[in-house]
XYZ file of C-alpha atoms in Angstrom:
436
model
C 6.471 24.692 15.370
C 8.357 27.895 15.617
C 9.492 29.847 12.508
C 11.166 33.085 13.410
C 8.641 35.213 15.215
C 5.918 32.992 14.331
C 4.534 29.894 16.273
C 2.162 27.345 15.147
C 0.000 25.116 17.527
C -2.408 22.513 16.772
C -5.448 23.166 19.009
C -8.902 21.921 17.799
C -12.001 22.627 19.906
C -15.758 22.777 19.771
C -17.563 26.138 20.746
C -18.632 24.813 24.334
C -14.963 24.205 25.185
C -14.049 27.920 24.556
C -13.020 28.630 28.159
C -10.121 26.353 27.949
C -8.885 28.254 24.734
C -9.195 31.465 26.662
C -7.155 30.095 29.401
C -4.415 28.709 27.024
C -4.365 31.969 25.172
C -3.640 33.851 28.400
C -0.918 31.370 29.387
C 0.717 31.861 26.027
C 0.714 35.697 26.312
C 2.635 35.329 29.702
C 5.203 33.135 27.744
C 5.530 35.936 25.155
C 3.151 34.829 22.375
C 0.018 36.564 21.200
C -2.657 34.973 19.022
C -2.649 36.332 15.454
C -4.883 34.066 13.543
C -6.656 30.700 13.587
C -6.233 28.424 10.438
C -8.445 25.498 10.568
C -7.187 23.442 13.556
C -3.973 25.512 14.004
C -3.452 28.634 16.152
C -0.826 31.159 14.804
C 0.991 33.197 17.423
C 3.471 36.133 16.871
C 6.169 36.931 19.396
C 5.739 39.673 21.920
C 7.085 40.681 25.347
C 5.517 38.551 27.944
C 2.669 40.340 29.411
C -0.770 39.659 30.996
C -3.691 39.940 28.423
C -7.333 39.040 28.969
C -8.938 37.058 26.054
C -12.648 36.653 25.216
C -13.778 33.889 22.864
C -17.156 34.637 21.559
C -19.533 32.298 19.749
C -21.861 33.679 17.143
C -24.201 31.041 16.106
C -25.937 33.080 13.322
C -22.663 33.226 11.277
C -22.160 30.637 8.678
C -19.059 29.131 7.220
C -20.179 30.406 3.798
C -20.372 33.973 5.085
C -16.640 34.459 5.090
C -14.611 36.284 7.607
C -16.039 39.816 7.261
C -19.912 39.419 7.031
C -22.090 42.324 7.813
C -23.329 40.561 11.107
C -19.605 40.006 12.207
C -18.589 43.608 11.408
C -21.586 44.970 13.374
C -20.901 42.813 16.384
C -17.247 43.841 16.232
C -18.094 47.305 16.711
C -20.223 46.539 19.635
C -17.442 44.746 21.316
C -15.017 47.503 20.412
C -17.166 49.791 22.354
C -17.161 47.390 25.202
C -13.407 47.603 25.300
C -12.440 44.496 23.396
C -10.081 44.419 20.270
C -10.886 41.860 17.647
C -7.978 39.500 16.758
C -9.428 36.690 14.362
C -12.231 34.445 13.484
C -12.723 30.793 12.581
C -16.342 30.378 11.385
C -18.734 30.970 14.386
C -15.885 31.467 16.603
C -14.411 35.020 17.187
C -11.412 36.046 19.426
C -11.127 39.357 21.240
C -8.314 40.599 23.485
C -7.571 43.402 25.860
C -4.626 44.530 28.057
C -6.907 46.494 30.304
C -9.371 44.268 31.947
C -10.606 46.971 34.146
C -12.133 49.062 31.163
C -14.014 46.263 29.676
C -17.534 44.732 30.151
C -18.427 41.141 29.548
C -19.541 40.307 25.988
C -22.215 38.005 27.223
C -24.459 39.001 30.388
C -27.332 36.723 30.098
C -26.488 33.081 30.939
C -29.456 31.496 29.151
C -28.661 33.394 25.858
C -25.054 32.579 26.320
C -25.999 28.808 26.724
C -28.427 28.712 23.872
C -25.988 30.361 21.498
C -23.026 28.082 22.454
C -25.363 24.989 22.578
C -26.616 25.522 18.796
C -23.275 26.351 17.470
C -21.650 23.240 19.356
C -24.354 20.990 18.241
C -23.772 21.853 14.484
C -20.142 21.182 14.838
C -21.001 17.788 16.474
C -23.486 16.631 13.854
C -21.309 17.579 11.002
C -18.342 15.867 12.570
C -20.308 12.717 13.138
C -21.664 12.785 9.564
C -18.084 12.985 8.466
C -17.233 10.072 10.630
C -19.982 8.014 9.411
C -18.868 8.657 5.650
C -15.182 7.914 6.507
C -15.958 4.787 8.403
C -18.262 3.548 5.544
C -15.826 4.316 2.843
C -12.963 2.473 4.907
C -15.202 -0.413 5.532
C -15.720 -0.853 1.831
C -12.146 -0.711 0.980
C -10.768 -2.716 3.945
C -12.955 -5.133 6.088
C -16.023 -5.119 3.703
C -13.757 -5.730 0.565
C -13.966 -9.123 -1.184
C -10.372 -10.030 -0.349
C -7.608 -9.314 2.346
C -5.656 -7.138 -0.259
C -5.810 -4.058 2.038
C -3.524 -5.833 4.433
C -0.745 -5.494 1.822
C -1.159 -1.724 1.601
C 0.417 0.652 4.153
C -1.586 3.446 2.854
C -4.886 1.332 3.370
C -3.789 0.357 6.880
C -2.612 3.718 7.911
C -5.869 5.310 6.537
C -7.995 2.875 8.503
C -5.901 3.680 11.556
C -6.451 7.455 11.157
C -10.181 7.049 10.709
C -10.423 4.847 13.835
C -8.513 7.589 15.809
C -10.688 10.193 14.281
C -13.760 8.235 15.470
C -12.349 7.914 18.953
C -11.645 11.775 18.941
C -15.207 12.531 17.825
C -16.958 9.964 20.244
C -14.967 11.620 23.119
C -16.224 15.038 22.068
C -19.795 13.685 21.772
C -19.668 12.115 25.176
C -18.191 15.301 26.676
C -20.847 17.431 24.907
C -23.753 15.231 26.304
C -22.330 15.501 29.847
C -21.787 19.315 29.591
C -25.417 19.917 28.058
C -27.061 17.901 30.909
C -24.904 19.598 33.655
C -25.720 22.932 31.986
C -29.353 22.705 32.131
C -29.287 21.718 35.793
C -27.184 24.683 36.600
C -29.697 27.012 34.619
C -32.749 25.413 36.440
C -30.847 26.312 39.794
C -30.065 29.776 38.337
C -26.439 29.130 38.612
C -23.558 29.789 36.093
C -22.975 27.315 33.481
C -19.374 25.661 33.578
C -17.379 25.721 30.225
C -14.236 24.162 31.559
C -13.301 20.740 29.862
C -9.480 20.604 30.172
C -9.274 16.875 30.437
C -11.462 16.176 27.486
C -9.560 18.785 25.269
C -6.089 17.259 26.322
C -7.290 13.733 25.231
C -8.450 14.967 21.940
C -5.371 17.031 21.460
C -3.186 13.972 22.071
C -4.994 12.023 19.465
C -4.674 14.949 16.963
C -0.875 14.819 17.477
C -0.972 11.004 16.951
C -2.890 11.523 13.713
C -0.476 14.343 12.661
C 2.472 11.835 13.092
C 0.659 9.093 11.339
C 0.060 11.550 8.323
C 3.772 12.467 8.173
C 4.747 8.844 8.339
C 2.283 7.899 5.538
C 3.513 10.636 3.350
C 6.999 9.428 3.843
C 6.153 5.833 3.061
C 4.421 7.083 -0.159
C 7.566 8.893 -1.135
C 9.836 5.970 -0.394
C 7.539 3.480 -2.169
C 6.983 5.731 -5.008
C 3.272 6.137 -4.904
C 2.918 9.185 -6.890
C -0.723 8.819 -7.340
C -1.358 9.256 -3.536
C 0.827 12.190 -3.460
C -0.964 13.822 -6.374
C -4.287 13.099 -4.508
C -2.723 14.760 -1.401
C -1.559 17.767 -3.485
C -5.125 18.117 -4.950
C -6.737 18.047 -1.457
C -4.410 20.800 -0.587
C -5.290 22.693 -3.597
C -9.035 22.256 -2.718
C -8.669 23.817 0.626
C -6.673 26.761 -0.950
C -9.187 27.300 -3.729
C -12.282 27.179 -1.346
C -10.741 29.845 0.899
C -9.364 31.945 -2.029
C -12.852 31.777 -3.541
C -14.492 32.995 -0.399
C -11.994 35.590 0.216
C -12.581 37.119 -3.355
C -16.273 37.007 -2.727
C -15.921 38.935 0.607
C -14.322 41.830 -1.113
C -17.309 42.356 -3.463
C -20.155 44.832 -2.524
C -22.854 42.065 -2.719
C -25.221 41.751 0.245
C -24.794 39.092 2.781
C -27.337 36.511 1.494
C -26.107 36.860 -2.086
C -22.448 36.379 -0.823
C -23.513 33.288 0.934
C -25.258 31.787 -2.131
C -22.181 32.479 -4.391
C -19.878 30.873 -1.838
C -22.093 27.775 -1.600
C -22.266 27.521 -5.366
C -18.543 27.929 -5.569
C -17.779 25.490 -3.016
C -19.998 22.793 -4.849
C -18.427 23.376 -8.186
C -14.798 23.132 -6.795
C -15.654 19.894 -4.964
C -17.253 18.391 -8.057
C -14.397 19.384 -10.268
C -11.856 17.882 -7.870
C -13.965 14.652 -7.533
C -13.826 14.249 -11.209
C -10.143 15.186 -11.738
C -9.099 12.674 -8.825
C -11.369 9.760 -10.376
C -9.850 10.214 -13.890
C -6.353 10.355 -12.205
C -6.834 7.237 -10.138
C -8.286 5.249 -13.168
C -5.365 6.516 -15.448
C -2.777 5.714 -12.861
C -4.227 2.192 -11.792
C -4.308 1.154 -15.431
C -0.873 2.167 -16.254
C 0.740 1.152 -12.928
C -0.481 -2.565 -13.699
C 1.413 -2.760 -17.045
C 4.813 -4.214 -16.403
C 7.437 -5.174 -18.937
C 7.272 -8.788 -19.838
C 11.008 -9.643 -19.758
C 11.232 -8.260 -16.214
C 8.734 -10.804 -14.796
C 10.303 -13.725 -16.494
C 13.796 -12.874 -15.016
C 12.139 -13.159 -11.484
C 12.840 -16.879 -10.559
C 11.022 -16.602 -7.261
C 7.725 -15.766 -9.096
C 5.505 -18.347 -10.912
C 5.127 -17.332 -14.618
C 4.431 -18.815 -18.078
C 7.906 -19.710 -18.380
C 7.895 -22.233 -15.691
C 5.272 -23.973 -17.938
C 7.331 -23.930 -20.918
C 5.390 -21.190 -22.517
C 5.704 -17.488 -23.196
C 3.537 -14.301 -23.590
C 1.646 -14.004 -26.626
C 2.399 -10.285 -26.777
C 3.916 -7.705 -24.662
C 0.381 -6.188 -23.807
C -0.913 -9.546 -22.598
C 0.987 -9.299 -19.172
C -0.781 -7.706 -16.184
C 0.952 -7.699 -12.775
C 0.000 -5.602 -9.746
C 2.218 -5.837 -6.529
C 1.610 -4.267 -3.202
C 3.674 -4.548 0.033
C 3.022 -3.430 3.678
C 4.233 -3.938 7.195
C 1.863 -6.892 7.536
C 1.543 -8.568 4.319
C 2.462 -8.706 0.447
C -0.060 -9.242 -2.471
C 0.800 -10.102 -6.032
C -1.708 -10.463 -8.845
C -0.355 -11.970 -12.045
C -2.301 -12.583 -15.376
C -0.811 -13.524 -18.699
C -2.011 -14.832 -22.056
C 0.461 -17.417 -23.409
C 0.720 -19.037 -26.798
C -0.094 -22.427 -25.407
C -2.210 -21.451 -22.218
C -3.098 -18.681 -19.861
C -1.990 -18.226 -16.354
C -3.738 -16.070 -13.785
C -3.059 -16.118 -9.955
C -3.127 -14.152 -6.864
C -0.319 -14.616 -4.144
C -0.889 -13.412 -0.610
C 2.166 -13.716 1.843
C 2.445 -12.665 5.489
C 4.599 -13.787 8.421
C 1.417 -13.605 10.591
C -0.665 -16.815 10.555
C -3.873 -14.834 11.440
C -3.525 -12.675 8.336
C -3.270 -15.825 6.150
C -6.320 -17.305 7.989
C -8.102 -13.968 7.344
C -7.447 -14.004 3.590
C -8.324 -17.653 3.213
C -11.772 -17.148 4.963
C -12.399 -14.032 2.752
C -11.795 -16.117 -0.381
C -13.985 -19.117 0.988
C -16.946 -16.777 1.960
C -16.637 -14.904 -1.230
C -17.146 -17.959 -3.366
C -19.972 -19.241 -1.067
C -21.897 -16.172 -1.993
C -21.773 -17.455 -5.581
C -22.785 -20.990 -4.482
C -19.328 -22.082 -5.309
C -17.456 -24.351 -2.582
C -13.890 -25.271 -2.184
C -13.173 -29.096 -1.581
C -9.903 -30.108 0.140
C -7.851 -32.326 -2.150
C -5.623 -35.019 -1.010
C -2.150 -34.610 -2.386
C 1.536 -35.930 -1.987
C 2.563 -32.430 -0.843
C 3.950 -31.831 2.778
C 1.132 -31.718 5.396
C 1.458 -28.121 6.096
C 0.409 -27.396 2.501
C -3.375 -27.579 2.095
C -4.917 -27.635 -1.400
C -8.551 -26.807 -2.246
C -10.274 -27.052 -5.650
C -13.509 -25.382 -6.647
C -16.510 -27.129 -8.343
C -15.546 -25.431 -11.484
C -12.329 -27.809 -11.426
C -10.210 -24.921 -12.944
C -9.591 -22.934 -9.670
C -6.854 -24.058 -7.068
C -6.340 -22.837 -3.636
C -3.043 -23.642 -1.843
C -2.287 -22.421 1.648
C 0.381 -22.799 4.133
C 1.154 -20.849 7.519
C 2.627 -17.769 5.510
C 1.452 -18.180 2.023
C -1.694 -18.479 0.088
C -2.124 -18.588 -3.773
C -5.139 -18.885 -5.963
C -4.705 -20.073 -9.403
C -7.757 -19.473 -11.640
C -8.980 -20.571 -15.127
C -6.260 -23.023 -15.576
C -6.608 -24.532 -19.105
C -3.352 -26.271 -19.750
C -2.995 -29.984 -20.614
C -0.591 -30.440 -17.708
C -2.056 -32.754 -15.061
C -3.456 -31.566 -11.898
C -0.580 -33.357 -9.836
C 2.130 -31.607 -12.164
C 0.606 -28.303 -11.653
C 0.423 -28.498 -7.916
C 3.969 -29.844 -7.684
C 5.068 -26.817 -9.966
C 3.341 -24.367 -7.895
C 4.793 -25.897 -4.682
C 8.404 -25.791 -6.160
C 8.141 -22.008 -7.280
C 6.089 -20.572 -4.607
C 6.209 -22.709 -1.168
C 9.409 -24.709 -1.346
């Protein structure tokens, strides 16, 4: 993305892949772009006259994320590099970037191959472990709200579907990086034993990972647009909070870096500040989600009665006991829709969940989820013979007050039915309002 004389490029890499970054930066300089800063996974360039520049990406394993940009160790090392003919450009955690326009007057920053490999290996390993830990947490959280949930409701949420796809893409990205790292480390050790130079060129692996990153970015933009279209304000608020978290963390660390405290004290203050910000943000998001979920489920009673295509108490010659007795939650996605309805009437109560999809596999998946869930509670559904069309299957639980009706594109579960209406009349009414 180009804005005036500034260009932003997505470019994520692990320390052992630094040679590809050097090559990329030198090619950009020949095109008239010089690196100015690194912001997370984005490179910031400024426009210059096309020229030949030599870059050196240096890995400092002893620098911590919580040290900030201008730690004592980093400043001391920069002075050493400056004396060797290199100009400091920017830093991202353990990675520092230097540049020169006169390669002849410089000396290599690293001269010992074993020392260089050891430093790069340790720094890379920390990134790999942290990313894998993040992958495990994301996969676990996604499993709990999707495949591991008690029903198939996640199929009716675009947000859940896209989040799951993003986590899968991120997992592929990190597994690709892990495989490359293992191969590189093995080859590097062999090279060191033979007293040869270690190769740090992994252009193919980086290109694959960059492609995945672009796919994730496109998916993120699409998700945000869908949230705006569907009016999912809660998710936009959460997204905004996440942005504020990042800004708050870096602002705090920038403020601490300007103090006169010693390096170890700065690190402790940054860690404490980071923990406080995360805890506060978690509490804020939890309260927001609970509040929004509760309020979003309350729908005006007259609105649902006017929807002839939805089963309601009105269809059983009954009406809500009060406006506050009605609860409805509806979700729609590219795969399915899910409607939960619950209302307390003057004569009886009505509670049901309607799952719809044009994909038969989604209906079967939802049906199996329900059957398996009830089996865990030692409750079985027994198929009931009815006069309904053959493509409509009816199942009744042992409790005799829960009915499950399924077709090729719809599944409805009616629970806690306590009306004096006969079972046959109930099933016919559901068929007329939902399936017919």
